[in-house]
């Protein structure tokens, strides 16, 4: 199922493997390098058709300043924060509660409820577009940040519940039995026993959910119309329509949009790796 490790004695195989990894990495990074290089170009370079050669003029400060002064990118950026942060907090809270109940309590319908959480992840977004939009229109929430927050919490909670249930399920039963023996309520057991032990999993899940929601484009287009509500993904598409020839500004905007998930990952990298490997050696 997994590739076999290359033996230490197979020197040429190891070198070929390293060479292949470097080639694939360079090919994967080429588009990113091209976008960064374009974001540094001056307007004269772009208008002159110099899109792949080395920039004849550096306009990095002007380009990145213009993204926030000449376009509504600051508004889009703030909208994304308003949408993403409450959504991540809501998903973490609901999935932790649901995962705790589904993993630690046995009741009739337990597996059915869990199957509903998991099954929702297999529904394509496109088939839910019209029902979700109609629901938001009926609730008078269309073209509001609340619509995106509600939807993201509802849709991401299924995957997050699966994630948290599996982590909480592998915790030793003796810890929960000891908490019950001490008279702790189920909620106290969750707060004082389960959550401290699954903090790495919560950190890993927070990074994943933050990235999913921040990078969402489909629902940003379906549920928003005005610039005062659009997040950065939909706003970036607007810039492409308004600044169709200003590729330096569009590239600078793309880099700005990509920065928050990258920064969050590097700030929480240790917790992210610990969370993903937390249950790897547990039987």
Tab-separated table of C-alpha atoms in Angstrom, residues 5-265:
chain	number	residue	atom	x	y	z
A	5	UNK	CA	11.933	2.626	1.588
A	6	UNK	CA	15.011	2.772	-0.614
A	7	UNK	CA	17.870	0.737	0.937
A	8	UNK	CA	20.960	2.623	2.102
A	9	UNK	CA	23.128	0.555	-0.246
A	10	UNK	CA	21.131	1.587	-3.344
A	11	UNK	CA	23.082	4.828	-3.848
A	12	UNK	CA	21.974	5.501	-7.416
A	13	UNK	CA	18.329	4.859	-6.597
A	14	UNK	CA	18.509	7.328	-3.711
A	15	UNK	CA	20.191	9.925	-5.896
A	16	UNK	CA	17.596	9.428	-8.633
A	17	UNK	CA	14.849	9.803	-6.031
A	18	UNK	CA	16.331	13.067	-4.723
A	19	UNK	CA	16.731	14.350	-8.291
A	20	UNK	CA	13.090	13.511	-9.092
A	21	UNK	CA	11.907	15.243	-5.907
A	22	UNK	CA	13.864	18.397	-6.802
A	23	UNK	CA	12.434	18.443	-10.356
A	24	UNK	CA	8.858	17.986	-9.129
A	25	UNK	CA	9.375	20.681	-6.483
A	26	UNK	CA	10.705	23.153	-9.053
A	27	UNK	CA	7.792	22.459	-11.412
A	28	UNK	CA	5.351	22.914	-8.535
A	29	UNK	CA	6.951	26.206	-7.456
A	30	UNK	CA	7.270	27.683	-10.973
A	31	UNK	CA	3.765	29.240	-11.051
A	32	UNK	CA	4.300	30.739	-7.592
A	33	UNK	CA	7.665	32.165	-8.635
A	34	UNK	CA	6.086	33.637	-11.780
A	35	UNK	CA	3.338	35.328	-9.741
A	36	UNK	CA	5.836	36.760	-7.257
A	37	UNK	CA	8.046	38.013	-10.094
A	38	UNK	CA	5.068	39.620	-11.842
A	39	UNK	CA	4.011	41.332	-8.604
A	40	UNK	CA	7.439	43.022	-8.568
A	41	UNK	CA	7.176	44.366	-12.126
A	42	UNK	CA	6.510	47.976	-12.971
A	43	UNK	CA	3.470	48.983	-14.976
A	44	UNK	CA	5.733	49.836	-17.920
A	45	UNK	CA	7.057	46.268	-17.943
A	46	UNK	CA	3.574	44.808	-18.002
A	47	UNK	CA	2.290	47.182	-20.679
A	48	UNK	CA	5.377	46.439	-22.762
A	49	UNK	CA	4.644	42.706	-22.706
A	50	UNK	CA	7.608	41.742	-20.535
A	51	UNK	CA	5.757	39.090	-18.549
A	52	UNK	CA	8.403	36.349	-18.426
A	53	UNK	CA	11.714	38.157	-18.694
A	54	UNK	CA	13.620	39.695	-15.809
A	55	UNK	CA	11.918	42.951	-14.671
A	56	UNK	CA	13.495	46.105	-16.106
A	57	UNK	CA	11.948	48.125	-13.295
A	58	UNK	CA	10.990	47.141	-9.762
A	59	UNK	CA	7.605	48.409	-8.605
A	60	UNK	CA	7.097	46.203	-5.568
A	61	UNK	CA	6.236	49.015	-3.136
A	62	UNK	CA	3.983	50.784	-5.639
A	63	UNK	CA	2.189	47.557	-6.579
A	64	UNK	CA	1.482	46.340	-3.071
A	65	UNK	CA	0.490	49.839	-1.955
A	66	UNK	CA	-1.827	50.213	-4.939
A	67	UNK	CA	-3.580	46.947	-4.062
A	68	UNK	CA	-4.905	48.593	-0.889
A	69	UNK	CA	-5.219	52.200	-2.091
A	70	UNK	CA	-6.589	51.800	-5.628
A	71	UNK	CA	-8.734	48.691	-5.115
A	72	UNK	CA	-11.235	47.511	-2.435
A	73	UNK	CA	-8.815	44.738	-1.356
A	74	UNK	CA	-8.662	46.064	2.242
A	75	UNK	CA	-12.451	45.682	2.479
A	76	UNK	CA	-12.289	42.180	0.989
A	77	UNK	CA	-9.506	41.244	3.397
A	78	UNK	CA	-11.507	42.447	6.400
A	79	UNK	CA	-14.598	40.598	5.151
A	80	UNK	CA	-12.622	37.356	4.965
A	81	UNK	CA	-11.437	37.804	8.543
A	82	UNK	CA	-15.005	38.550	9.687
A	83	UNK	CA	-16.215	35.375	7.942
A	84	UNK	CA	-13.326	33.012	8.668
A	85	UNK	CA	-12.547	33.600	12.343
A	86	UNK	CA	-16.115	33.082	13.725
A	87	UNK	CA	-16.575	30.141	11.353
A	88	UNK	CA	-13.424	28.401	12.595
A	89	UNK	CA	-14.392	28.983	16.244
A	90	UNK	CA	-17.915	27.679	15.607
A	91	UNK	CA	-16.684	24.588	13.772
A	92	UNK	CA	-14.141	23.754	16.497
A	93	UNK	CA	-16.724	24.168	19.256
A	94	UNK	CA	-19.478	22.117	17.591
A	95	UNK	CA	-17.188	19.368	16.295
A	96	UNK	CA	-15.495	18.948	19.677
A	97	UNK	CA	-18.869	18.619	21.432
A	98	UNK	CA	-20.243	16.253	18.780
A	99	UNK	CA	-17.043	14.213	18.572
A	100	UNK	CA	-16.946	13.845	22.359
A	101	UNK	CA	-20.531	12.599	22.571
A	102	UNK	CA	-20.234	10.245	19.579
A	103	UNK	CA	-16.966	8.726	20.805
A	104	UNK	CA	-17.690	8.423	24.546
A	105	UNK	CA	-21.413	7.680	24.791
A	106	UNK	CA	-23.272	4.723	23.326
A	107	UNK	CA	-26.940	5.285	22.549
A	108	UNK	CA	-29.449	4.197	19.944
A	109	UNK	CA	-28.778	6.006	16.691
A	110	UNK	CA	-25.151	6.811	17.562
A	111	UNK	CA	-23.717	5.338	14.372
A	112	UNK	CA	-26.567	6.740	12.265
A	113	UNK	CA	-25.841	10.275	13.481
A	114	UNK	CA	-22.136	9.736	12.872
A	115	UNK	CA	-22.884	8.422	9.362
A	116	UNK	CA	-24.896	11.577	8.630
A	117	UNK	CA	-21.934	13.741	9.653
A	118	UNK	CA	-19.597	11.716	7.443
A	119	UNK	CA	-22.036	11.352	4.539
A	120	UNK	CA	-22.469	15.106	4.245
A	121	UNK	CA	-18.832	15.403	3.195
A	122	UNK	CA	-19.540	13.427	0.022
A	123	UNK	CA	-22.221	15.787	-1.287
A	124	UNK	CA	-20.922	17.937	-4.160
A	125	UNK	CA	-21.237	21.668	-3.519
A	126	UNK	CA	-22.964	22.238	-6.842
A	127	UNK	CA	-26.086	20.200	-6.027
A	128	UNK	CA	-26.636	22.273	-2.873
A	129	UNK	CA	-26.247	25.636	-4.576
A	130	UNK	CA	-29.912	26.355	-5.324
A	131	UNK	CA	-31.367	25.017	-2.008
A	132	UNK	CA	-28.778	26.892	0.070
A	133	UNK	CA	-29.270	30.123	-1.865
A	134	UNK	CA	-33.078	29.826	-1.607
A	135	UNK	CA	-32.794	29.197	2.135
A	136	UNK	CA	-30.645	32.285	2.622
A	137	UNK	CA	-33.091	34.362	0.554
A	138	UNK	CA	-36.008	33.151	2.706
A	139	UNK	CA	-34.052	33.988	5.873
A	140	UNK	CA	-33.183	37.414	4.413
A	141	UNK	CA	-29.484	36.640	4.844
A	142	UNK	CA	-28.419	36.652	1.202
A	143	UNK	CA	-25.483	38.974	0.501
A	144	UNK	CA	-24.420	39.088	4.140
A	145	UNK	CA	-21.398	37.775	5.991
A	146	UNK	CA	-23.798	35.878	8.273
A	147	UNK	CA	-24.873	33.696	5.336
A	148	UNK	CA	-21.307	32.569	4.679
A	149	UNK	CA	-20.572	32.061	8.384
A	150	UNK	CA	-23.678	29.900	8.864
A	151	UNK	CA	-22.995	27.847	5.770
A	152	UNK	CA	-19.307	27.264	6.489
A	153	UNK	CA	-20.045	26.187	10.051
A	154	UNK	CA	-22.761	23.803	8.848
A	155	UNK	CA	-20.721	22.323	6.020
A	156	UNK	CA	-17.308	22.045	7.707
A	157	UNK	CA	-18.651	20.580	10.957
A	158	UNK	CA	-19.164	17.168	9.321
A	159	UNK	CA	-15.501	16.683	8.438
A	160	UNK	CA	-14.373	18.264	11.712
A	161	UNK	CA	-16.614	15.934	13.756
A	162	UNK	CA	-15.106	12.904	12.017
A	163	UNK	CA	-11.660	14.308	12.763
A	164	UNK	CA	-12.312	15.033	16.452
A	165	UNK	CA	-14.264	11.848	17.147
A	166	UNK	CA	-11.363	9.713	15.992
A	167	UNK	CA	-8.893	11.581	18.201
A	168	UNK	CA	-11.087	11.548	21.309
A	169	UNK	CA	-11.941	7.865	20.795
A	170	UNK	CA	-8.305	6.772	21.248
A	171	UNK	CA	-7.912	8.513	24.624
A	172	UNK	CA	-7.604	6.049	27.539
A	173	UNK	CA	-10.948	5.073	29.079
A	174	UNK	CA	-9.355	5.112	32.548
A	175	UNK	CA	-9.077	8.907	32.443
A	176	UNK	CA	-12.805	9.338	31.866
A	177	UNK	CA	-13.689	6.707	34.464
A	178	UNK	CA	-11.499	8.489	37.017
A	179	UNK	CA	-13.194	11.819	36.212
A	180	UNK	CA	-16.648	10.264	36.691
A	181	UNK	CA	-15.492	8.687	39.967
A	182	UNK	CA	-14.459	12.154	41.174
A	183	UNK	CA	-17.944	13.424	40.434
A	184	UNK	CA	-17.122	15.454	37.308
A	185	UNK	CA	-20.019	16.191	34.996
A	186	UNK	CA	-19.763	15.245	31.299
A	187	UNK	CA	-19.038	18.863	30.392
A	188	UNK	CA	-16.373	19.164	33.093
A	189	UNK	CA	-14.805	15.936	31.840
A	190	UNK	CA	-14.715	17.353	28.327
A	191	UNK	CA	-13.164	20.657	29.411
A	192	UNK	CA	-10.651	19.353	31.954
A	193	UNK	CA	-9.764	15.918	30.531
A	194	UNK	CA	-10.469	15.613	26.817
A	195	UNK	CA	-9.657	19.085	25.472
A	196	UNK	CA	-6.195	19.408	27.087
A	197	UNK	CA	-5.242	16.036	25.567
A	198	UNK	CA	-6.437	16.866	22.057
A	199	UNK	CA	-5.018	20.388	21.776
A	200	UNK	CA	-2.621	19.353	18.964
A	201	UNK	CA	-5.590	17.909	17.058
A	202	UNK	CA	-7.547	21.131	17.584
A	203	UNK	CA	-4.594	23.158	16.288
A	204	UNK	CA	-4.268	20.953	13.197
A	205	UNK	CA	-8.005	21.150	12.576
A	206	UNK	CA	-8.003	24.932	13.023
A	207	UNK	CA	-5.349	25.315	10.322
A	208	UNK	CA	-7.216	23.029	7.914
A	209	UNK	CA	-10.602	24.699	8.459
A	210	UNK	CA	-9.078	28.187	8.277
A	211	UNK	CA	-7.489	27.311	4.924
A	212	UNK	CA	-10.673	25.733	3.549
A	213	UNK	CA	-12.845	28.725	4.453
A	214	UNK	CA	-10.314	31.431	3.541
A	215	UNK	CA	-9.756	29.907	0.088
A	216	UNK	CA	-13.433	29.255	-0.641
A	217	UNK	CA	-14.529	30.813	-3.917
A	218	UNK	CA	-17.662	28.913	-4.922
A	219	UNK	CA	-19.888	29.970	-2.010
A	220	UNK	CA	-18.371	33.428	-1.916
A	221	UNK	CA	-19.758	33.950	-5.418
A	222	UNK	CA	-23.095	32.205	-4.786
A	223	UNK	CA	-24.017	33.942	-1.524
A	224	UNK	CA	-22.571	37.443	-2.005
A	225	UNK	CA	-23.153	40.198	-4.529
A	226	UNK	CA	-21.903	43.541	-3.203
A	227	UNK	CA	-18.276	44.529	-2.650
A	228	UNK	CA	-19.044	45.418	0.969
A	229	UNK	CA	-19.588	41.711	1.751
A	230	UNK	CA	-17.355	39.784	-0.665
A	231	UNK	CA	-14.321	37.949	0.767
A	232	UNK	CA	-10.875	38.070	-0.820
A	233	UNK	CA	-11.411	35.196	-3.258
A	234	UNK	CA	-14.462	36.766	-4.899
A	235	UNK	CA	-12.843	40.192	-4.649
A	236	UNK	CA	-9.738	38.968	-6.434
A	237	UNK	CA	-11.903	37.751	-9.304
A	238	UNK	CA	-13.423	41.244	-9.442
A	239	UNK	CA	-9.967	42.778	-9.713
A	240	UNK	CA	-9.237	40.556	-12.672
A	241	UNK	CA	-12.282	41.981	-14.420
A	242	UNK	CA	-11.585	45.617	-13.521
A	243	UNK	CA	-7.791	45.560	-13.932
A	244	UNK	CA	-7.597	43.086	-16.791
A	245	UNK	CA	-4.281	44.442	-18.099
A	246	UNK	CA	-2.693	45.299	-14.723
A	247	UNK	CA	-1.229	41.874	-14.081
A	248	UNK	CA	1.278	43.296	-11.632
A	249	UNK	CA	-1.554	44.507	-9.357
A	250	UNK	CA	-3.496	41.265	-9.748
A	251	UNK	CA	-0.385	39.247	-8.888
A	252	UNK	CA	0.308	41.440	-5.863
A	253	UNK	CA	-3.291	40.933	-4.733
A	254	UNK	CA	-2.897	37.170	-5.171
A	255	UNK	CA	0.167	37.147	-2.919
A	256	UNK	CA	-1.658	39.221	-0.300
A	257	UNK	CA	-4.570	36.762	-0.333
A	258	UNK	CA	-2.217	33.782	0.094
A	259	UNK	CA	-0.303	35.221	3.050
A	260	UNK	CA	-2.700	34.560	6.033
A	261	UNK	CA	-3.000	30.739	5.618
A	262	UNK	CA	0.762	30.464	5.085
A	263	UNK	CA	1.534	32.595	8.148
A	264	UNK	CA	-0.938	30.629	10.264
A	265	UNK	CA	0.614	27.340	9.175
